PDB file of C-alpha atoms in Angstrom:
ATOM      1  CA  ALA A 591      44.196 -14.123  19.222  1.00 44.00           C
ATOM      2  CA  LEU A 592      44.194 -17.714  20.413  1.00 49.00           C
ATOM      3  CA  SER A 593      44.548 -19.252  16.969  1.00 50.00           C
ATOM      4  CA  ARG A 594      48.300 -19.837  17.370  1.00 49.00           C
ATOM      5  CA  TYR A 595      48.021 -21.667  20.668  1.00 50.00           C
ATOM      6  CA  LYS A 596      50.000 -24.790  19.927  1.00 49.00           C
ATOM      7  CA  ASN A 597      48.056 -27.342  21.928  1.00 50.00           C
ATOM      8  CA  LYS A 598      44.623 -26.086  20.841  1.00 50.00           C
ATOM      9  CA  ASP A 599      43.430 -27.031  24.326  1.00 54.00           C
ATOM     10  CA  LEU A 600      41.530 -24.315  26.163  1.00 50.00           C
ATOM     11  CA  SER A 601      40.810 -26.653  29.087  1.00 55.00           C
ATOM     12  CA  ILE A 602      44.015 -25.284  30.627  1.00 53.00           C
ATOM     13  CA  PHE A 603      41.889 -22.396  31.852  1.00 55.00           C
ATOM     14  CA  LYS A 604      39.260 -24.565  33.534  1.00 56.00           C
ATOM     15  CA  VAL A 605      39.413 -25.059  37.290  1.00 54.00           C
ATOM     16  CA  SER A 606      36.865 -27.429  38.798  1.00 53.00           C
ATOM     17  CA  ARG A 607      35.091 -27.090  42.144  1.00 50.00           C
ATOM     18  CA  LEU A 608      35.619 -23.353  42.553  1.00 49.00           C
ATOM     19  CA  PRO A 609      32.122 -22.018  43.291  1.00 45.00           C
ATOM     20  CA  THR A 610      33.398 -18.487  43.813  1.00 54.00           C
ATOM     21  CA  VAL A 611      36.065 -16.433  42.068  1.00 64.00           C
ATOM     22  CA  MET A 612      39.067 -15.220  44.060  1.00 76.00           C
ATOM     23  CA  ASP A 613      39.096 -11.493  44.757  1.00 89.00           C
ATOM     24  CA  ALA A 614      42.102 -10.621  42.615  1.00 93.00           C
ATOM     25  CA  VAL A 615      43.618  -8.128  40.184  1.00 96.00           C
ATOM     26  CA  TYR A 616      46.418  -8.618  37.647  1.00 97.00           C
ATOM     27  CA  TYR A 617      48.946  -6.157  36.250  1.00 98.00           C
ATOM     28  CA  ILE A 618      51.418  -7.010  33.456  1.00 98.00           C
ATOM     29  CA  CYS A 619      54.475  -4.745  33.213  1.00 98.00           C
ATOM     30  CA  TRP A 620      55.828  -5.491  29.733  1.00 97.00           C
ATOM     31  CA  ASP A 621      59.271  -4.488  28.463  1.00 96.00           C
ATOM     32  CA  GLY A 622      59.047  -2.541  25.215  1.00 94.00           C
ATOM     33  CA  SER A 623      62.733  -1.699  24.734  1.00 94.00           C
ATOM     34  CA  GLY A 624      64.678  -2.159  21.517  1.00 92.00           C
ATOM     35  CA  SER A 625      66.182  -5.508  22.527  1.00 92.00           C
ATOM     36  CA  MET A 626      62.657  -6.954  22.489  1.00 93.00           C
ATOM     37  CA  TYR A 627      62.344  -6.524  18.731  1.00 88.00           C
ATOM     38  CA  GLY A 628      61.512  -9.660  16.732  1.00 91.00           C
ATOM     39  CA  ALA A 629      60.544 -12.992  18.278  1.00 93.00           C
ATOM     40  CA  LYS A 630      60.705 -11.652  21.828  1.00 95.00           C
ATOM     41  CA  GLN A 631      58.162  -8.982  20.939  1.00 95.00           C
ATOM     42  CA  SER A 632      55.810 -11.328  19.099  1.00 95.00           C
ATOM     43  CA  GLU A 633      55.975 -14.154  21.654  1.00 96.00           C
ATOM     44  CA  SER A 634      55.493 -11.865  24.653  1.00 96.00           C
ATOM     45  CA  ALA A 635      52.601 -10.114  22.887  1.00 96.00           C
ATOM     46  CA  TYR A 636      51.013 -13.465  22.191  1.00 96.00           C
ATOM     47  CA  ALA A 637      51.389 -14.522  25.843  1.00 96.00           C
ATOM     48  CA  CYS A 638      49.758 -11.303  27.045  1.00 97.00           C
ATOM     49  CA  ALA A 639      46.955 -11.831  24.535  1.00 96.00           C
ATOM     50  CA  VAL A 640      46.251 -15.339  25.808  1.00 95.00           C
ATOM     51  CA  ILE A 641      46.057 -14.173  29.430  1.00 95.00           C
ATOM     52  CA  GLU A 642      43.864 -11.248  28.420  1.00 95.00           C
ATOM     53  CA  GLU A 643      41.360 -13.650  26.873  1.00 93.00           C
ATOM     54  CA  ALA A 644      41.656 -16.209  29.677  1.00 91.00           C
ATOM     55  CA  ILE A 645      40.658 -13.830  32.475  1.00 92.00           C
ATOM     56  CA  ARG A 646      38.400 -11.493  30.511  1.00 91.00           C
ATOM     57  CA  GLY A 647      35.306 -10.790  32.597  1.00 89.00           C
ATOM     58  CA  ILE A 648      36.755 -12.670  35.588  1.00 90.00           C
ATOM     59  CA  TYR A 649      39.601 -10.543  36.936  1.00 93.00           C
ATOM     60  CA  PRO A 650      40.560  -6.904  36.303  1.00 95.00           C
ATOM     61  CA  LEU A 651      43.730  -6.699  34.194  1.00 97.00           C
ATOM     62  CA  LYS A 652      45.980  -3.839  33.202  1.00 98.00           C
ATOM     63  CA  ILE A 653      48.880  -4.132  30.760  1.00 98.00           C
ATOM     64  CA  ILE A 654      51.493  -1.450  30.196  1.00 98.00           C
ATOM     65  CA  ASN A 655      54.417  -1.488  27.798  1.00 97.00           C
ATOM     66  CA  PHE A 656      57.415   0.441  29.127  1.00 95.00           C
ATOM     67  CA  SER A 657      60.529   1.906  27.540  1.00 94.00           C
ATOM     68  CA  THR A 658      62.698   5.010  27.683  1.00 92.00           C
ATOM     69  CA  HIS A 659      63.163   7.653  25.028  1.00 89.00           C
ATOM     70  CA  GLY A 660      64.964  10.231  27.123  1.00 87.00           C
ATOM     71  CA  ASP A 661      62.164  10.001  29.685  1.00 91.00           C
ATOM     72  CA  VAL A 662      60.365   6.848  30.778  1.00 93.00           C
ATOM     73  CA  VAL A 663      57.389   6.136  28.530  1.00 93.00           C
ATOM     74  CA  HIS A 664      54.425   3.949  29.503  1.00 95.00           C
ATOM     75  CA  TYR A 665      51.972   2.865  26.835  1.00 96.00           C
ATOM     76  CA  VAL A 666      48.681   1.679  28.286  1.00 96.00           C
ATOM     77  CA  VAL A 667      47.970  -1.449  26.274  1.00 97.00           C
ATOM     78  CA  LYS A 668      44.867  -2.338  28.284  1.00 97.00           C
ATOM     79  CA  ASP A 669      43.424  -0.514  31.278  1.00 97.00           C
ATOM     80  CA  PHE A 670      41.596  -2.074  34.205  1.00 96.00           C
ATOM     81  CA  ASP A 671      38.214  -0.737  33.092  1.00 91.00           C
ATOM     82  CA  ASP A 672      38.695  -1.254  29.352  1.00 91.00           C
ATOM     83  CA  LYS A 673      35.527  -2.961  28.048  1.00 85.00           C
ATOM     84  CA  THR A 674      36.557  -3.337  24.427  1.00 86.00           C
ATOM     85  CA  LYS A 675      35.898  -6.710  22.833  1.00 86.00           C
ATOM     86  CA  LYS A 676      39.113  -6.646  20.813  1.00 91.00           C
ATOM     87  CA  ASN A 677      42.292  -8.192  22.182  1.00 95.00           C
ATOM     88  CA  CYS A 678      44.396  -5.198  23.166  1.00 96.00           C
ATOM     89  CA  ALA A 679      47.712  -7.009  23.680  1.00 96.00           C
ATOM     90  CA  TYR A 680      47.520  -8.792  20.346  1.00 93.00           C
ATOM     91  CA  SER A 681      46.723  -5.549  18.521  1.00 94.00           C
ATOM     92  CA  PHE A 682      49.485  -3.625  20.275  1.00 95.00           C
ATOM     93  CA  GLY A 683      52.144  -6.243  19.651  1.00 93.00           C
ATOM     94  CA  ALA A 684      51.224  -6.533  15.985  1.00 91.00           C
ATOM     95  CA  THR A 685      51.274  -2.810  15.207  1.00 91.00           C
ATOM     96  CA  ARG A 686      54.008  -1.184  17.304  1.00 89.00           C
ATOM     97  CA  SER A 687      57.768  -1.419  16.821  1.00 87.00           C
ATOM     98  CA  PHE A 688      59.517  -1.668  20.185  1.00 92.00           C
ATOM     99  CA  GLY A 689      62.542   0.556  20.785  1.00 92.00           C
ATOM    100  CA  GLY A 690      64.551   2.603  23.267  1.00 92.00           C
ATOM    101  CA  GLY A 691      65.847   1.554  26.654  1.00 92.00           C
ATOM    102  CA  ASN A 692      64.201   0.411  29.868  1.00 91.00           C
ATOM    103  CA  LYS A 693      64.192   1.535  33.475  1.00 94.00           C
ATOM    104  CA  ASP A 694      62.398  -1.318  35.177  1.00 95.00           C
ATOM    105  CA  GLY A 695      62.549  -0.019  38.743  1.00 96.00           C
ATOM    106  CA  PHE A 696      60.687   3.168  37.824  1.00 96.00           C
ATOM    107  CA  SER A 697      58.001   1.225  35.967  1.00 97.00           C
ATOM    108  CA  ILE A 698      57.544  -1.350  38.734  1.00 97.00           C
ATOM    109  CA  ARG A 699      57.027   1.465  41.243  1.00 97.00           C
ATOM    110  CA  GLN A 700      54.327   3.045  39.104  1.00 97.00           C
ATOM    111  CA  CYS A 701      52.526  -0.285  38.764  1.00 98.00           C
ATOM    112  CA  THR A 702      52.792  -0.756  42.517  1.00 98.00           C
ATOM    113  CA  GLU A 703      51.331   2.667  43.262  1.00 98.00           C
ATOM    114  CA  GLU A 704      48.336   1.850  41.082  1.00 98.00           C
ATOM    115  CA  LEU A 705      47.838  -1.577  42.635  1.00 98.00           C
ATOM    116  CA  ILE A 706      48.002  -0.143  46.166  1.00 98.00           C
ATOM    117  CA  LYS A 707      44.910   1.912  45.342  1.00 97.00           C
ATOM    118  CA  ARG A 708      42.957  -1.131  44.190  1.00 97.00           C
ATOM    119  CA  LYS A 709      40.434  -2.699  46.593  1.00 96.00           C
ATOM    120  CA  GLU A 710      41.086  -6.332  45.618  1.00 95.00           C
ATOM    121  CA  THR A 711      42.595  -8.564  48.302  1.00 93.00           C
ATOM    122  CA  ASN A 712      44.994 -10.463  46.021  1.00 94.00           C
ATOM    123  CA  LYS A 713      47.236  -8.376  43.778  1.00 96.00           C
ATOM    124  CA  PHE A 714      49.539  -9.887  41.165  1.00 96.00           C
ATOM    125  CA  LEU A 715      52.260  -8.094  39.213  1.00 97.00           C
ATOM    126  CA  ILE A 716      53.990  -9.941  36.366  1.00 97.00           C
ATOM    127  CA  VAL A 717      57.097  -8.327  34.879  1.00 97.00           C
ATOM    128  CA  LEU A 718      58.045  -9.434  31.359  1.00 97.00           C
ATOM    129  CA  SER A 719      61.616  -8.569  30.397  1.00 95.00           C
ATOM    130  CA  ASP A 720      64.464  -9.935  28.295  1.00 93.00           C
ATOM    131  CA  GLY A 721      67.462  -8.624  30.176  1.00 86.00           C
ATOM    132  CA  ALA A 722      68.927  -6.257  32.721  1.00 84.00           C
ATOM    133  CA  PRO A 723      67.499  -2.710  32.653  1.00 91.00           C
ATOM    134  CA  SER A 724      69.574  -0.632  30.261  1.00 87.00           C
ATOM    135  CA  ASP A 725      68.792   2.983  31.156  1.00 88.00           C
ATOM    136  CA  TYR A 726      71.009   3.193  34.237  1.00 89.00           C
ATOM    137  CA  ASN A 727      74.603   4.241  34.735  1.00 88.00           C
ATOM    138  CA  SER A 728      75.663   0.728  35.742  1.00 89.00           C
ATOM    139  CA  HIS A 729      74.420  -2.813  36.387  1.00 86.00           C
ATOM    140  CA  GLU A 730      74.872  -2.114  40.093  1.00 91.00           C
ATOM    141  CA  GLU A 731      72.554   0.902  39.961  1.00 93.00           C
ATOM    142  CA  ALA A 732      69.995  -1.034  37.907  1.00 92.00           C
ATOM    143  CA  VAL A 733      69.988  -3.995  40.285  1.00 93.00           C
ATOM    144  CA  ALA A 734      69.677  -1.787  43.366  1.00 95.00           C
ATOM    145  CA  ASP A 735      66.772   0.208  41.910  1.00 95.00           C
ATOM    146  CA  VAL A 736      64.793  -2.816  40.752  1.00 96.00           C
ATOM    147  CA  LYS A 737      65.467  -4.665  44.009  1.00 96.00           C
ATOM    148  CA  SER A 738      64.173  -1.666  45.965  1.00 97.00           C
ATOM    149  CA  ALA A 739      61.061  -1.365  43.768  1.00 98.00           C
ATOM    150  CA  VAL A 740      60.263  -5.071  44.119  1.00 98.00           C
ATOM    151  CA  ALA A 741      60.724  -4.921  47.896  1.00 98.00           C
ATOM    152  CA  PHE A 742      58.339  -1.952  48.054  1.00 98.00           C
ATOM    153  CA  ALA A 743      55.725  -3.899  46.099  1.00 98.00           C
ATOM    154  CA  ARG A 744      55.997  -6.952  48.349  1.00 98.00           C
ATOM    155  CA  GLN A 745      55.835  -4.796  51.466  1.00 98.00           C
ATOM    156  CA  ASN A 746      52.450  -3.712  50.149  1.00 97.00           C
ATOM    157  CA  LYS A 747      51.317  -7.339  49.759  1.00 97.00           C
ATOM    158  CA  ILE A 748      51.722  -7.464  45.983  1.00 97.00           C
ATOM    159  CA  ASP A 749      52.839 -10.794  44.524  1.00 96.00           C
ATOM    160  CA  VAL A 750      55.667  -9.997  42.064  1.00 97.00           C
ATOM    161  CA  THR A 751      56.889 -12.526  39.503  1.00 96.00           C
ATOM    162  CA  SER A 752      59.532 -11.924  36.849  1.00 96.00           C
ATOM    163  CA  ILE A 753      59.460 -13.793  33.550  1.00 97.00           C
ATOM    164  CA  PHE A 754      62.962 -13.437  32.116  1.00 95.00           C
ATOM    165  CA  PHE A 755      63.316 -14.692  28.563  1.00 96.00           C
ATOM    166  CA  GLY A 756      65.869 -14.984  25.790  1.00 95.00           C
ATOM    167  CA  THR A 757      68.368 -17.490  24.479  1.00 94.00           C
ATOM    168  CA  GLN A 758      70.078 -19.797  26.955  1.00 95.00           C
ATOM    169  CA  ARG A 759      73.286 -17.838  26.503  1.00 95.00           C
ATOM    170  CA  GLU A 760      71.557 -14.508  27.220  1.00 94.00           C
ATOM    171  CA  ARG A 761      69.869 -15.872  30.323  1.00 95.00           C
ATOM    172  CA  ASP A 762      73.004 -17.552  31.656  1.00 95.00           C
ATOM    173  CA  ALA A 763      74.817 -14.224  31.414  1.00 94.00           C
ATOM    174  CA  GLU A 764      72.273 -12.348  33.536  1.00 93.00           C
ATOM    175  CA  ILE A 765      70.529 -14.864  35.784  1.00 93.00           C
ATOM    176  CA  ASP A 766      72.547 -13.738  38.822  1.00 92.00           C
ATOM    177  CA  LEU A 767      71.327 -10.177  38.290  1.00 92.00           C
ATOM    178  CA  TYR A 768      67.735 -11.387  38.153  1.00 94.00           C
ATOM    179  CA  ASN A 769      68.136 -13.457  41.306  1.00 94.00           C
ATOM    180  CA  GLU A 770      69.421 -10.352  43.057  1.00 95.00           C
ATOM    181  CA  MET A 771      66.640  -8.101  41.741  1.00 96.00           C
ATOM    182  CA  TYR A 772      63.650 -10.382  42.268  1.00 96.00           C
ATOM    183  CA  GLY A 773      64.850 -13.043  44.684  1.00 93.00           C
ATOM    184  CA  ALA A 774      65.371 -16.721  44.044  1.00 87.00           C
ATOM    185  CA  GLY A 775      62.067 -18.505  43.587  1.00 89.00           C
ATOM    186  CA  HIS A 776      60.358 -15.486  42.038  1.00 93.00           C
ATOM    187  CA  ILE A 777      61.913 -15.778  38.569  1.00 95.00           C
ATOM    188  CA  ILE A 778      60.862 -17.808  35.562  1.00 96.00           C
ATOM    189  CA  SER A 779      63.686 -18.120  33.027  1.00 96.00           C
ATOM    190  CA  CYS A 780      62.650 -19.412  29.610  1.00 96.00           C
ATOM    191  CA  GLU A 781      62.871 -19.247  25.844  1.00 96.00           C
ATOM    192  CA  PRO A 782      60.487 -16.687  24.287  1.00 96.00           C
ATOM    193  CA  SER A 783      58.307 -19.471  22.879  1.00 95.00           C
ATOM    194  CA  ALA A 784      57.636 -20.749  26.413  1.00 96.00           C
ATOM    195  CA  ILE A 785      56.368 -17.465  27.890  1.00 96.00           C
ATOM    196  CA  VAL A 786      52.714 -18.268  27.228  1.00 95.00           C
ATOM    197  CA  ASN A 787      52.808 -21.618  29.024  1.00 95.00           C
ATOM    198  CA  HIS A 788      54.477 -20.112  32.082  1.00 95.00           C
ATOM    199  CA  MET A 789      52.003 -17.228  32.244  1.00 94.00           C
ATOM    200  CA  VAL A 790      49.095 -19.664  32.083  1.00 93.00           C
ATOM    201  CA  GLN A 791      50.628 -21.647  34.939  1.00 92.00           C
ATOM    202  CA  ILE A 792      51.038 -18.496  37.050  1.00 89.00           C
ATOM    203  CA  VAL A 793      47.349 -17.662  36.700  1.00 89.00           C
ATOM    204  CA  LYS A 794      46.264 -21.242  37.413  1.00 86.00           C
ATOM    205  CA  LYS A 795      48.498 -21.443  40.479  1.00 83.00           C
ATOM    206  CA  ASN A 796      47.157 -18.163  41.843  1.00 76.00           C
ATOM    207  CA  ILE A 797      43.560 -19.289  41.362  1.00 71.00           C
ATOM    208  CA  LEU A 798      44.245 -22.535  43.210  1.00 63.00           C
ATOM    209  CA  LYS A 799      45.796 -20.707  46.179  1.00 62.00           C
ATOM    210  CA  ARG A 800      42.406 -19.539  47.427  1.00 54.00           C
TER     211      ARG A 800
END
């Protein structure tokens, strides 16, 4: 799963002088809608796979892939207590064709409800998405619902970060919506090929906060 990592340098995951591990849990809420098909799907799957390997045996991690096919559908890519030795994100991304719409606010709320029940002190939710939620009646409704869901998560002391990816043109067209939904300073906007590097930096930064 790590064979494509461009720098071939796994020292990015090493943090010196940390005698104890931070009490933390990670949740990745991963867009599986039709607009993710192609490079966005493969690059985001690869990024999830790298993080899965990086924190395996250190922090609990759950990954869901969300879309809508009439109703909201959540595929559990990897559960918190999954002990398999295979890389779940890599396998999922390589075998499933993404499709349908997305209703991000609904999915963020479900992730939040699960994280609230966890006993860890530090709770991190990373939302991977390539554009404004599509399964709403309007952009205004989508923005309001996601904004409300993110506020609910933060009220419950969950650190929420959005990684918003696509071409520069796609991101320029929707960056204002993302700023409204997640708040300035909580968004990473990048090309699909850069997702993995940003996710690695998120994990490193969180570890160093302790």
